[in-house]
Short mmCIF file of C-alpha atoms and ligand atoms in Angstrom, two decimals:
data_model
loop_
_atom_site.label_atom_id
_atom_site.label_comp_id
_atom_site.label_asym_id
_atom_site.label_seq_id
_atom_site.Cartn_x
_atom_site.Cartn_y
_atom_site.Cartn_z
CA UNK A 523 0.00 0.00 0.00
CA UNK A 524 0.90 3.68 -0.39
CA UNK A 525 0.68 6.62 1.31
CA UNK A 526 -0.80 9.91 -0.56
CA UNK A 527 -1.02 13.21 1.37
CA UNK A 528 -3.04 16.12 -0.16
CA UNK A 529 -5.37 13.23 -2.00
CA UNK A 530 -8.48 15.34 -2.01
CA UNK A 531 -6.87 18.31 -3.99
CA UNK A 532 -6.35 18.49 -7.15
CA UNK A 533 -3.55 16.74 -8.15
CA UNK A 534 -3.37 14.39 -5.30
CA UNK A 535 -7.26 13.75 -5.92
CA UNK A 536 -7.09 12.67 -9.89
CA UNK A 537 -3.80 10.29 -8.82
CA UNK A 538 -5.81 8.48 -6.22
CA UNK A 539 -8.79 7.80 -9.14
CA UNK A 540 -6.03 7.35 -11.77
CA UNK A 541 -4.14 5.13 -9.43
CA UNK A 542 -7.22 2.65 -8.19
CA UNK A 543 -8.54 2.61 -11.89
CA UNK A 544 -4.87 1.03 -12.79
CA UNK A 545 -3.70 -1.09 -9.71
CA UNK A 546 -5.39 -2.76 -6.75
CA UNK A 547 -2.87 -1.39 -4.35
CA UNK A 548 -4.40 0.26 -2.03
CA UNK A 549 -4.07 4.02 -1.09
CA UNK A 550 -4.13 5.34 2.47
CA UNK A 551 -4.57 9.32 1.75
CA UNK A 552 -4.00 11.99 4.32
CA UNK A 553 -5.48 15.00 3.88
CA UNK A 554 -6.66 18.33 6.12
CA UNK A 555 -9.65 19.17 3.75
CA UNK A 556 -8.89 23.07 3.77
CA UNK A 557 -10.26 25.03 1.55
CA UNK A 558 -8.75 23.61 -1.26
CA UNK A 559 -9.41 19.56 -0.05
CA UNK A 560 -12.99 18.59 -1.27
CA UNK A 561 -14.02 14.69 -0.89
CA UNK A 562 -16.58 14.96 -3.35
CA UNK A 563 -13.73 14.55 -5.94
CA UNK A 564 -13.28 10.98 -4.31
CA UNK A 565 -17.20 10.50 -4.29
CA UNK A 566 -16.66 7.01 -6.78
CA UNK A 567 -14.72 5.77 -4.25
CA UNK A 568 -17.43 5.67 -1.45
CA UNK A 569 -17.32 2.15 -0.03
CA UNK A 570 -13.94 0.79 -1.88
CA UNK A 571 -11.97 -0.63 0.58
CA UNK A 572 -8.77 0.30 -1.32
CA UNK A 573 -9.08 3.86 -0.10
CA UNK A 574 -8.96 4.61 3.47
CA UNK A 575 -9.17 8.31 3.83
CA UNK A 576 -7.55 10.06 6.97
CA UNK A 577 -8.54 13.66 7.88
CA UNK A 578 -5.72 15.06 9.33
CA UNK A 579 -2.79 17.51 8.99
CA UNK A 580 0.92 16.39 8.07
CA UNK A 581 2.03 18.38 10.34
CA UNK A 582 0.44 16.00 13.31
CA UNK A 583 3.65 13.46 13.93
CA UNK A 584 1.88 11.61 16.29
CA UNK A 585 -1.45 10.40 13.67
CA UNK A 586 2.13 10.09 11.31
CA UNK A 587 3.19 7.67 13.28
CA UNK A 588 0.00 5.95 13.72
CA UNK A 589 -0.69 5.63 10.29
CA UNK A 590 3.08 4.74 9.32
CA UNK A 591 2.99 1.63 11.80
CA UNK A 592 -0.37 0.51 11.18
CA UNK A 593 -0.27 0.34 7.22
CA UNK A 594 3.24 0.01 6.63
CA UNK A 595 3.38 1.77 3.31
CA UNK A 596 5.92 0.79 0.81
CA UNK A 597 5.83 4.71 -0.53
CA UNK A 598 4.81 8.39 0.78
CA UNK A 599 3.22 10.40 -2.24
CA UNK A 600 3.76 14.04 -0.96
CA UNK A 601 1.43 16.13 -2.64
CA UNK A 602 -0.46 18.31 0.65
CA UNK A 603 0.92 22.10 0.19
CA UNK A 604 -0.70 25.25 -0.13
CA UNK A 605 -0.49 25.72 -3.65
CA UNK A 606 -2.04 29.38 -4.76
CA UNK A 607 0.42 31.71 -5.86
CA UNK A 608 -1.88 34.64 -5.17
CA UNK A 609 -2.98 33.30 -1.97
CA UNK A 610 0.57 33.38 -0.39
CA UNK A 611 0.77 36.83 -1.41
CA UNK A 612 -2.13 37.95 0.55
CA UNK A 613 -1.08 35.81 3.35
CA UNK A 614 2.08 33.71 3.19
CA UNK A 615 2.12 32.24 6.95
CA UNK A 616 0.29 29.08 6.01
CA UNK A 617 2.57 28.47 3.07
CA UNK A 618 5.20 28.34 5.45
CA UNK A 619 3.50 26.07 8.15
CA UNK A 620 2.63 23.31 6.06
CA UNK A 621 5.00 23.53 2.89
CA UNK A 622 7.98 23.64 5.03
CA UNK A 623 6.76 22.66 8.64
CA UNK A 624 4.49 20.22 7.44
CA UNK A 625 7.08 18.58 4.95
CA UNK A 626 10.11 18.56 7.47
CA UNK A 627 7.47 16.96 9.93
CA UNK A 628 6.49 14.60 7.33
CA UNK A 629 10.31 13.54 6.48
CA UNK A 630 11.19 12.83 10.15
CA UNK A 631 8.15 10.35 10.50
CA UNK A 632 9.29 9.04 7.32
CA UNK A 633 12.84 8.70 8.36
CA UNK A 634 11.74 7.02 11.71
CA UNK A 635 9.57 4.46 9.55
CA UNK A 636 11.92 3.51 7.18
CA UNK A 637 14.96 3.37 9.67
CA UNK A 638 12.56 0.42 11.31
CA UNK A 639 11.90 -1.56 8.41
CA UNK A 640 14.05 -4.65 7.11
CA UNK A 641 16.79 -4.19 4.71
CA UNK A 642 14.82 -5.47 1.50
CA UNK A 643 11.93 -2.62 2.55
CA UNK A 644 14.62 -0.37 3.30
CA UNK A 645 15.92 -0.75 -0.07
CA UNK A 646 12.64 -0.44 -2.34
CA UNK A 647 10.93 2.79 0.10
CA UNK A 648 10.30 5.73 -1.74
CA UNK A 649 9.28 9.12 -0.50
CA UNK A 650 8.32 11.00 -3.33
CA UNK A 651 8.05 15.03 -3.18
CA UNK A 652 5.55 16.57 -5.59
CA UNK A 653 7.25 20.27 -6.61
CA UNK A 654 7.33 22.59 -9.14
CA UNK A 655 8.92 24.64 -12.10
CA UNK A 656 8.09 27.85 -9.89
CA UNK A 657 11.29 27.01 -7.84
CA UNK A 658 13.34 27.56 -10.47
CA UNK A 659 12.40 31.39 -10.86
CA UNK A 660 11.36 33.17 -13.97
CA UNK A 661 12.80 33.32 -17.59
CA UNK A 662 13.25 35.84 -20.27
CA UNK A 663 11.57 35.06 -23.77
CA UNK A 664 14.44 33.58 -25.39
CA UNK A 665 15.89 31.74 -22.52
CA UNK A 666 16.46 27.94 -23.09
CA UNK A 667 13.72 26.07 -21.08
CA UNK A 668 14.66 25.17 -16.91
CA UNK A 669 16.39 22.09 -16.86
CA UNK A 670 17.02 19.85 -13.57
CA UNK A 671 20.16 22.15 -13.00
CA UNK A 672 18.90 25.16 -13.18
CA UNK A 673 19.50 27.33 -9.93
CA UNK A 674 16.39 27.93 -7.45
CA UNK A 675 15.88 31.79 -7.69
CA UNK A 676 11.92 31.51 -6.03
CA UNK A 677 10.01 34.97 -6.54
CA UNK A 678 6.51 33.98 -4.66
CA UNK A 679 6.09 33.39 -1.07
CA UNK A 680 4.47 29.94 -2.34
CA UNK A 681 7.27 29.17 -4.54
CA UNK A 682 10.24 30.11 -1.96
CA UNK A 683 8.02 27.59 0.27
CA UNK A 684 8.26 24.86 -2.48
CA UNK A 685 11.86 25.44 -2.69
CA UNK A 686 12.89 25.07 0.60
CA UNK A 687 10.65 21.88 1.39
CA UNK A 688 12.78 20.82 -2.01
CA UNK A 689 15.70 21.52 -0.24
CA UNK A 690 15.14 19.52 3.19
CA UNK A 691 13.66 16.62 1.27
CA UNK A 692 17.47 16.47 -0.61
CA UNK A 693 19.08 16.90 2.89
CA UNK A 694 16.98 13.80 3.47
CA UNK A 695 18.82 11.47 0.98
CA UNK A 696 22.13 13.10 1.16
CA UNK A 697 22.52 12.96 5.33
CA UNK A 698 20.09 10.13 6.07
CA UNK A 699 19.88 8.23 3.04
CA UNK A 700 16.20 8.45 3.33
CA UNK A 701 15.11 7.22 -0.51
CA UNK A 702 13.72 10.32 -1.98
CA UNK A 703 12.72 11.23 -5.70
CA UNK A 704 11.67 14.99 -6.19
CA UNK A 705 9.67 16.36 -9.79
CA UNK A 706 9.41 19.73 -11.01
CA UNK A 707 5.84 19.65 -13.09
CA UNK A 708 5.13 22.41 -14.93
CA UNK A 709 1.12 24.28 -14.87
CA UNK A 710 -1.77 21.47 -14.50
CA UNK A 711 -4.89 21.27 -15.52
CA UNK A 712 -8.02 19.06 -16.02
CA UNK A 713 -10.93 17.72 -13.97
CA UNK A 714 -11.06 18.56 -10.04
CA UNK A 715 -9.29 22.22 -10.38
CA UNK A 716 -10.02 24.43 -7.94
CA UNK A 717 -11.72 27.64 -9.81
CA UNK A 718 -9.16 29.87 -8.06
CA UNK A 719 -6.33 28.68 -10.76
CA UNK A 720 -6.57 30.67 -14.57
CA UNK A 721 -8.42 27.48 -16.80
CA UNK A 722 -10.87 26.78 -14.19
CA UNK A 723 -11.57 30.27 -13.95
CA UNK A 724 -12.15 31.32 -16.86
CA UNK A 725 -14.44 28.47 -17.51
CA UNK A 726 -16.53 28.96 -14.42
CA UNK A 727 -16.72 32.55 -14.89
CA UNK A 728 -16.75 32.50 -18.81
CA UNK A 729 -20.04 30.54 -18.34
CA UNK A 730 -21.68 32.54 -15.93
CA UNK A 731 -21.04 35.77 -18.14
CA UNK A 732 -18.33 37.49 -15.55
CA UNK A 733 -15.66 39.16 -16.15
CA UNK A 734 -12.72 37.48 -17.35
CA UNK A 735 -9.12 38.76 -15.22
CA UNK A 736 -6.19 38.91 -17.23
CA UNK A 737 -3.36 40.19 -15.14
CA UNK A 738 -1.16 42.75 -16.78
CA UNK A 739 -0.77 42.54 -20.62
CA UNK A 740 -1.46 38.80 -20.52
CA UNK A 741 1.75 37.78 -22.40
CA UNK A 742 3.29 35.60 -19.09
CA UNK A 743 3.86 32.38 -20.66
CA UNK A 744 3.31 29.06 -18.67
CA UNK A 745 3.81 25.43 -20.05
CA UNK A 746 0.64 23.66 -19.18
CA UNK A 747 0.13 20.11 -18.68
CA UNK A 748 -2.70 17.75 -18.80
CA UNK A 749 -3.13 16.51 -14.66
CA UNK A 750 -3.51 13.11 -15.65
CA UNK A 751 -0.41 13.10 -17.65
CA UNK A 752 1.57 14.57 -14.33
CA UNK A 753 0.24 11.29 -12.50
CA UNK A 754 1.08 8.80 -15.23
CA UNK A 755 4.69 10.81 -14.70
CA UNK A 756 4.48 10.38 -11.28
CA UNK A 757 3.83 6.88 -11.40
CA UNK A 758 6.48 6.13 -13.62
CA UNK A 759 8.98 8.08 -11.43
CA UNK A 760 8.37 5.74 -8.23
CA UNK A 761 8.28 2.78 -10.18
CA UNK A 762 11.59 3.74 -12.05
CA UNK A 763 13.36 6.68 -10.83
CA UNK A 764 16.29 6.72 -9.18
CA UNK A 765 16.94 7.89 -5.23
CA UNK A 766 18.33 11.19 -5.03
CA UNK A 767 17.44 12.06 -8.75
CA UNK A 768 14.98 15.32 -9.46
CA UNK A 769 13.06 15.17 -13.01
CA UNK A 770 11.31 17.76 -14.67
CA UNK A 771 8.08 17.12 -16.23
CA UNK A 772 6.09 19.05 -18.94
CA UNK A 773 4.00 19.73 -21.50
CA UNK A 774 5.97 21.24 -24.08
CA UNK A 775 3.67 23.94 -24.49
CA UNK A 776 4.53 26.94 -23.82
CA UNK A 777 1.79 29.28 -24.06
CA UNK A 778 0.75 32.85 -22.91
CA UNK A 779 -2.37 33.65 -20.60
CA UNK A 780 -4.38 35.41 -23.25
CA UNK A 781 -4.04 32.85 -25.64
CA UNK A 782 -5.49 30.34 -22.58
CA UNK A 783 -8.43 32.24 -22.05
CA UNK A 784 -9.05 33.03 -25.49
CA UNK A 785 -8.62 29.16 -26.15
CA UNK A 786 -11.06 28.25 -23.42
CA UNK A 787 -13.90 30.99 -24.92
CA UNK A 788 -13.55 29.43 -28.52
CA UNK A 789 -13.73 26.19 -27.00
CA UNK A 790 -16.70 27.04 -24.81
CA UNK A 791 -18.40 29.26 -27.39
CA UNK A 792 -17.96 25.82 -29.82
CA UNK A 793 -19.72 23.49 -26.94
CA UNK A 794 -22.08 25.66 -25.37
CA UNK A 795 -22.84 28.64 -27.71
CA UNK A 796 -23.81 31.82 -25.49
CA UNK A 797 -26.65 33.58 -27.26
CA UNK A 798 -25.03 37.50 -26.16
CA UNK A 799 -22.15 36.31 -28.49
CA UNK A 800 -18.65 35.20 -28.05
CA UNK A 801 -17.61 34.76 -25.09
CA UNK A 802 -13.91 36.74 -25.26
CA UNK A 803 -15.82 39.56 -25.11
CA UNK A 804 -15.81 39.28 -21.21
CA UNK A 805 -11.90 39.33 -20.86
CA UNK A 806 -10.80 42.27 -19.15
CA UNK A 807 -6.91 43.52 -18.20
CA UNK A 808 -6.39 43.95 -14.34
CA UNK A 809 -3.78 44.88 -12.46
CA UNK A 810 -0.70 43.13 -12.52
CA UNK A 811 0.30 40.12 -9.80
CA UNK A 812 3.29 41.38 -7.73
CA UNK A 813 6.23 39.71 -8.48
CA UNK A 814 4.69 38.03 -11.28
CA UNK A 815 7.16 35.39 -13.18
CA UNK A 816 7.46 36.37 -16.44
CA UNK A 817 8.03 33.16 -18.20
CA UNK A 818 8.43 29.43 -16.85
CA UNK A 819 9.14 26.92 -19.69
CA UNK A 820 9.96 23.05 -18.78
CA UNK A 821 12.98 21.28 -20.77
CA UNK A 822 11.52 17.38 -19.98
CA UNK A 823 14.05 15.17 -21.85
CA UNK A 824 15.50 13.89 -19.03
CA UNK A 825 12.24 12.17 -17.71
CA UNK A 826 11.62 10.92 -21.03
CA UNK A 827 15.46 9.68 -21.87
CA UNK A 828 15.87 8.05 -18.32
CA UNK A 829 12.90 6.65 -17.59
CA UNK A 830 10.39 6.66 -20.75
CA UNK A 831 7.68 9.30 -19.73
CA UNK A 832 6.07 11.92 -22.23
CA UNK A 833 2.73 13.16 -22.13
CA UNK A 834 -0.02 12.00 -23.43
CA UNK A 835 -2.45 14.85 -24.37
CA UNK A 836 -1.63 17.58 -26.74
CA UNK A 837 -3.37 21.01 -25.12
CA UNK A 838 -6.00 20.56 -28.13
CA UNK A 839 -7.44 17.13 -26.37
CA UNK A 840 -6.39 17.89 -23.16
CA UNK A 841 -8.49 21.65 -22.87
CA UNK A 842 -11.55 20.11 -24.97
CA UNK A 843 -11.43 16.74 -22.07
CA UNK A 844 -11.56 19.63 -19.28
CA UNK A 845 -13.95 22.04 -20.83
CA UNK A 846 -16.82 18.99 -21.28
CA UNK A 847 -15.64 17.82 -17.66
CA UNK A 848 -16.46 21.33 -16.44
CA UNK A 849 -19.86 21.70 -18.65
CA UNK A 850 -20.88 17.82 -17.16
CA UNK A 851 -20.14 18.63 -13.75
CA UNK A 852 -22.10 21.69 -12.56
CA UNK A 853 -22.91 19.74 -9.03
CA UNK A 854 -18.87 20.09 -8.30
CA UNK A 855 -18.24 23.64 -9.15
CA UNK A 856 -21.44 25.16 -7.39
CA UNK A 857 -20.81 23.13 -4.43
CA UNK A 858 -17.03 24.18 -4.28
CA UNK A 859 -17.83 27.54 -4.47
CA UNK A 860 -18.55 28.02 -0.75
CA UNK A 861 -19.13 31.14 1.06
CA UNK A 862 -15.31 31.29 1.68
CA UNK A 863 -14.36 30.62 -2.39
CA UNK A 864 -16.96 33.86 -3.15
CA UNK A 865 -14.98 35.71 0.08
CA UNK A 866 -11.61 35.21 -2.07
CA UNK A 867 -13.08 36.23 -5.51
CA UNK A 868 -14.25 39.21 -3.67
CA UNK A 869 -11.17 39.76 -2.10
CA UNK A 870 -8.66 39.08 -5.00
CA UNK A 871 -10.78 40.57 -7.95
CA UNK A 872 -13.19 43.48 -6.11
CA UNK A 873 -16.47 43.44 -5.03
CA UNK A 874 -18.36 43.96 -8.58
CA UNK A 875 -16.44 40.91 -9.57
P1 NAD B 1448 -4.41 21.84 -4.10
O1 NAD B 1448 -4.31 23.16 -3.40
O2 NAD B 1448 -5.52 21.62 -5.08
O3 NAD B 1448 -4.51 20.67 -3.03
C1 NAD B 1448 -3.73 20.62 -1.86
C2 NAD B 1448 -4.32 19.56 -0.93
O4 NAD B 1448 -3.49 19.50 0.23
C3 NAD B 1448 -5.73 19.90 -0.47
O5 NAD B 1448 -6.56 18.75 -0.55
C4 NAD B 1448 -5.54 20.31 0.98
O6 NAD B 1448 -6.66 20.03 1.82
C5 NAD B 1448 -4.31 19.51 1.38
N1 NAD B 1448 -3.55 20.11 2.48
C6 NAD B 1448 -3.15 21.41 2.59
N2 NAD B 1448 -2.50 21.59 3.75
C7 NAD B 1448 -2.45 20.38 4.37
C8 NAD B 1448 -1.89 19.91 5.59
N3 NAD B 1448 -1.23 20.75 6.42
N4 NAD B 1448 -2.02 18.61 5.90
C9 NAD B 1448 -2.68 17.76 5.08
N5 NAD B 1448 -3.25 18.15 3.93
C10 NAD B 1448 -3.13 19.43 3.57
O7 NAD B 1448 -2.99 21.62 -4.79
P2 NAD B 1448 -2.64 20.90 -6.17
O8 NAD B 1448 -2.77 21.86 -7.27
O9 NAD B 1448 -3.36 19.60 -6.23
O10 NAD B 1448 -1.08 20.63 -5.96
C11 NAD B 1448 -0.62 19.44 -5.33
C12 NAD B 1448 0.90 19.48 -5.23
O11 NAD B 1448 1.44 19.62 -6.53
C13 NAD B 1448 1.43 20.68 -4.43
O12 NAD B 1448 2.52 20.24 -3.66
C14 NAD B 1448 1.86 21.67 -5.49
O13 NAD B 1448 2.91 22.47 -5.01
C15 NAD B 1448 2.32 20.75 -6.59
N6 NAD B 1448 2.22 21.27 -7.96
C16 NAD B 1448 1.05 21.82 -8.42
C17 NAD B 1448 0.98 22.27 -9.74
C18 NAD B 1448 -0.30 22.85 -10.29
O14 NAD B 1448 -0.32 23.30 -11.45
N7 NAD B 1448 -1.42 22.83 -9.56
C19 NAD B 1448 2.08 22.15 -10.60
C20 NAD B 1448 3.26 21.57 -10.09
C21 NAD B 1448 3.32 21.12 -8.79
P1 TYD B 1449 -2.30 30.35 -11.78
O1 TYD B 1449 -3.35 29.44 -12.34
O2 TYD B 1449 -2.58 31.06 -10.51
O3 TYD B 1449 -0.96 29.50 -11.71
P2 TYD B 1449 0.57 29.99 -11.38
O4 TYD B 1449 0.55 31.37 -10.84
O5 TYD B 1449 0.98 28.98 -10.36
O6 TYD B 1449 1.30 29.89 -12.68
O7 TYD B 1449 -1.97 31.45 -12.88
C1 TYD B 1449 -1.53 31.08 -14.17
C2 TYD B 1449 -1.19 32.36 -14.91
O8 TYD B 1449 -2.41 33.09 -15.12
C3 TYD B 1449 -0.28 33.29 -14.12
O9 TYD B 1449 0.62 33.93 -15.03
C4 TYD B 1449 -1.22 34.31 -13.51
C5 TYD B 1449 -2.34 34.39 -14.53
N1 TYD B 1449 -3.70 34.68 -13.99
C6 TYD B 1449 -4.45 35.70 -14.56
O10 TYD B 1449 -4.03 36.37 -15.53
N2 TYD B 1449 -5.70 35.93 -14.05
C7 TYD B 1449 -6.21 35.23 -13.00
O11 TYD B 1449 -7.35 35.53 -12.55
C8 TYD B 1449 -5.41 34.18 -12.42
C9 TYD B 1449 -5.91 33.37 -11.26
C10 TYD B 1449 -4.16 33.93 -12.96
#
């Protein structure tokens, strides 16, 4: 069995479906359900006794423990962070209690697990830390794409968090030689996002005929990746990466925000024609995100030479596969956004938002 944390987000939550829909092995997944945690992803897994949900916070060592001794996973699947760039800007304290806290918390169970265990257990253990291209900093437009060496050179308060849990979880291997594989994934998306991130967004508010934000002038550029190509990535990673080793993993496509949310309204305007006309009408330039990366762009060969990952989805079938996910699941979005998720709009975007 494994252990995921952050399994009812959205990463962690499409990896536990992708996961039980490919192996029997069962999943014990940790989770704090904040704001961002929402079980109804997991809803087709009500009564499968391969998933034992846990509510509770990685930063409690002593329900670490408990769990570590009474399942005896074979891995740790760290994916539990606070993960909203614009969120740590308005408030960065919880970025560092759980990103870094949480994760140093999380490695000393770990360590104290795996130091028990027999030597062939020792040997095939693998705590895997979910991360991303953000540590690497930003890049001008003609920059070659971040490779695995690049330097960290975080700008965020989220991705300075990311980057220093990065950094204790490779003090891990190096000092204790706890087995640890790190990956740098570029922008998700798909099914399960919360509607705080750009796609989801703009889809959610595209189709309720809101304003669409666009920070600045729009040209940021992001490589964007298909979520259920980050898990088949993942999967491949702990099943053949090597301890120690970081990987990058992207989409190879690089693309800038206006182009995203114009994408998404031809898309939407295609599937669901709005009779007041096309739907780009509703974009709108706001102001600019401080500190706002300019450019992040993933070089993935290594993943691909080493261990014989590359994504599945082009953006074309990927974004069509998460606009009809977002038109055939209404029930989700309305019930995820909460009195706290239209407190944040408010907050982030103004009150006429
Ligand atoms: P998310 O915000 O959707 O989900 C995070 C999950 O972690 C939630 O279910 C939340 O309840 C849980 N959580 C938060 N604090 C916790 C705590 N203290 N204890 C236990 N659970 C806690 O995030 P996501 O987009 O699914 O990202 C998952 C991971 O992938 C993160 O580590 C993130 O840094 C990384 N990542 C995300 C992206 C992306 O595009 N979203 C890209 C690369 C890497
Ligand atoms: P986001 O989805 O927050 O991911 P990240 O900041 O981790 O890359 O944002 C993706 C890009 O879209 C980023 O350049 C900021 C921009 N953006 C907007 O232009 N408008 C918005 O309302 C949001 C949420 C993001």
């Amino acid at each position: 069995m494994i252990l995921v944390t952050g399994g009812a987000g959205f990463i962690g939550g499409n990896f536990v479906l992708d996961w039980l829909a490919e192996s029997d092995e069962a999943i014990v997944n940790l989770d704090a359900l904040t704001y961002a945690g929402n079980l109804e992803t997991l809803a087709t897994l009500d009564g499968d006794r391969r998933h034992i949900f846990v509510h509770g916070d990685i930063r409690d060592r002593t329900l670490l423990d408990r769990l570590l001794a009474t399942h005896r996973p074979r891995a740790i699947i760290h994916f539990a962070a606070e993960s909203h760039v614009d969120r740590s800007i308005h408030g960065p304290e919880e970025f560092i209690r759980t990103n870094i806290e949480g994760t140093f918390i999380l490695l000393e169970a770990a360590r104290a697990y795996w130091d028990g265990l027999d030597a062939a257990d020792r040997a095939a253990f693998r705590f895997h830390h979910v991360s991303t291209d953000e540590v690497y900093g930003s890049l001008a437009a003609d920059d070659p794409p971040f490779t695995e060496s690049h330097p960290n050179k975080p700008n965020s308060p989220y991705s300075a968090s990311k980057a220093a849990s990065d950094h204790l979880v490779r003090a891990w291997f190096h000092t204790y030689g706890l087995p640890v594989l790190t990956t740098h994934c570029s922008n998700n998306y798909g099914p399960f996002h919360f509607p705080e991130k750009l796609i989801p967004l703009t889809i959610v508010r595209a189709l309720a005929g809101q304003p669409l934000p666009v920070y600045g002038d729009g040209m940021n550029v992001r490589d964007w990746l298909y979520v259920g190509d980050h898990c088949a990535a993942i999967r491949t990673t702990l099943e053949r990466g090597t301890p120690g080793e970081t990987y990058n993993i992207g989409g190879w496509n690089e693309q800038t925000n206006i182009d995203i949310v114009r994408a998404v309204c031809a898309l939407l305007d295609e599937l669901r024609p709005d009779p007041a006309g096309p739907r780009a009408r509703l974009i709108g330039f706001v102001t600019d995100r401080p500190g706002h990366d300019r450019r992040y762009a993933i070089d993935a060969r290594k993943i691909e030479r080493e261990l014989g990952w590359r994504p599945a989805e082009t953006f074309a079938t990927g974004i069509r596969k998460t606009v009809e996910w977002y038109l055939e699941n209404p029930g989700w979005v309305a019930n995820v956004q909460s009195g706290a998720y239209r407190d944040w709009v408010s907050r982030q975007y103004g009150a006429s938002a």
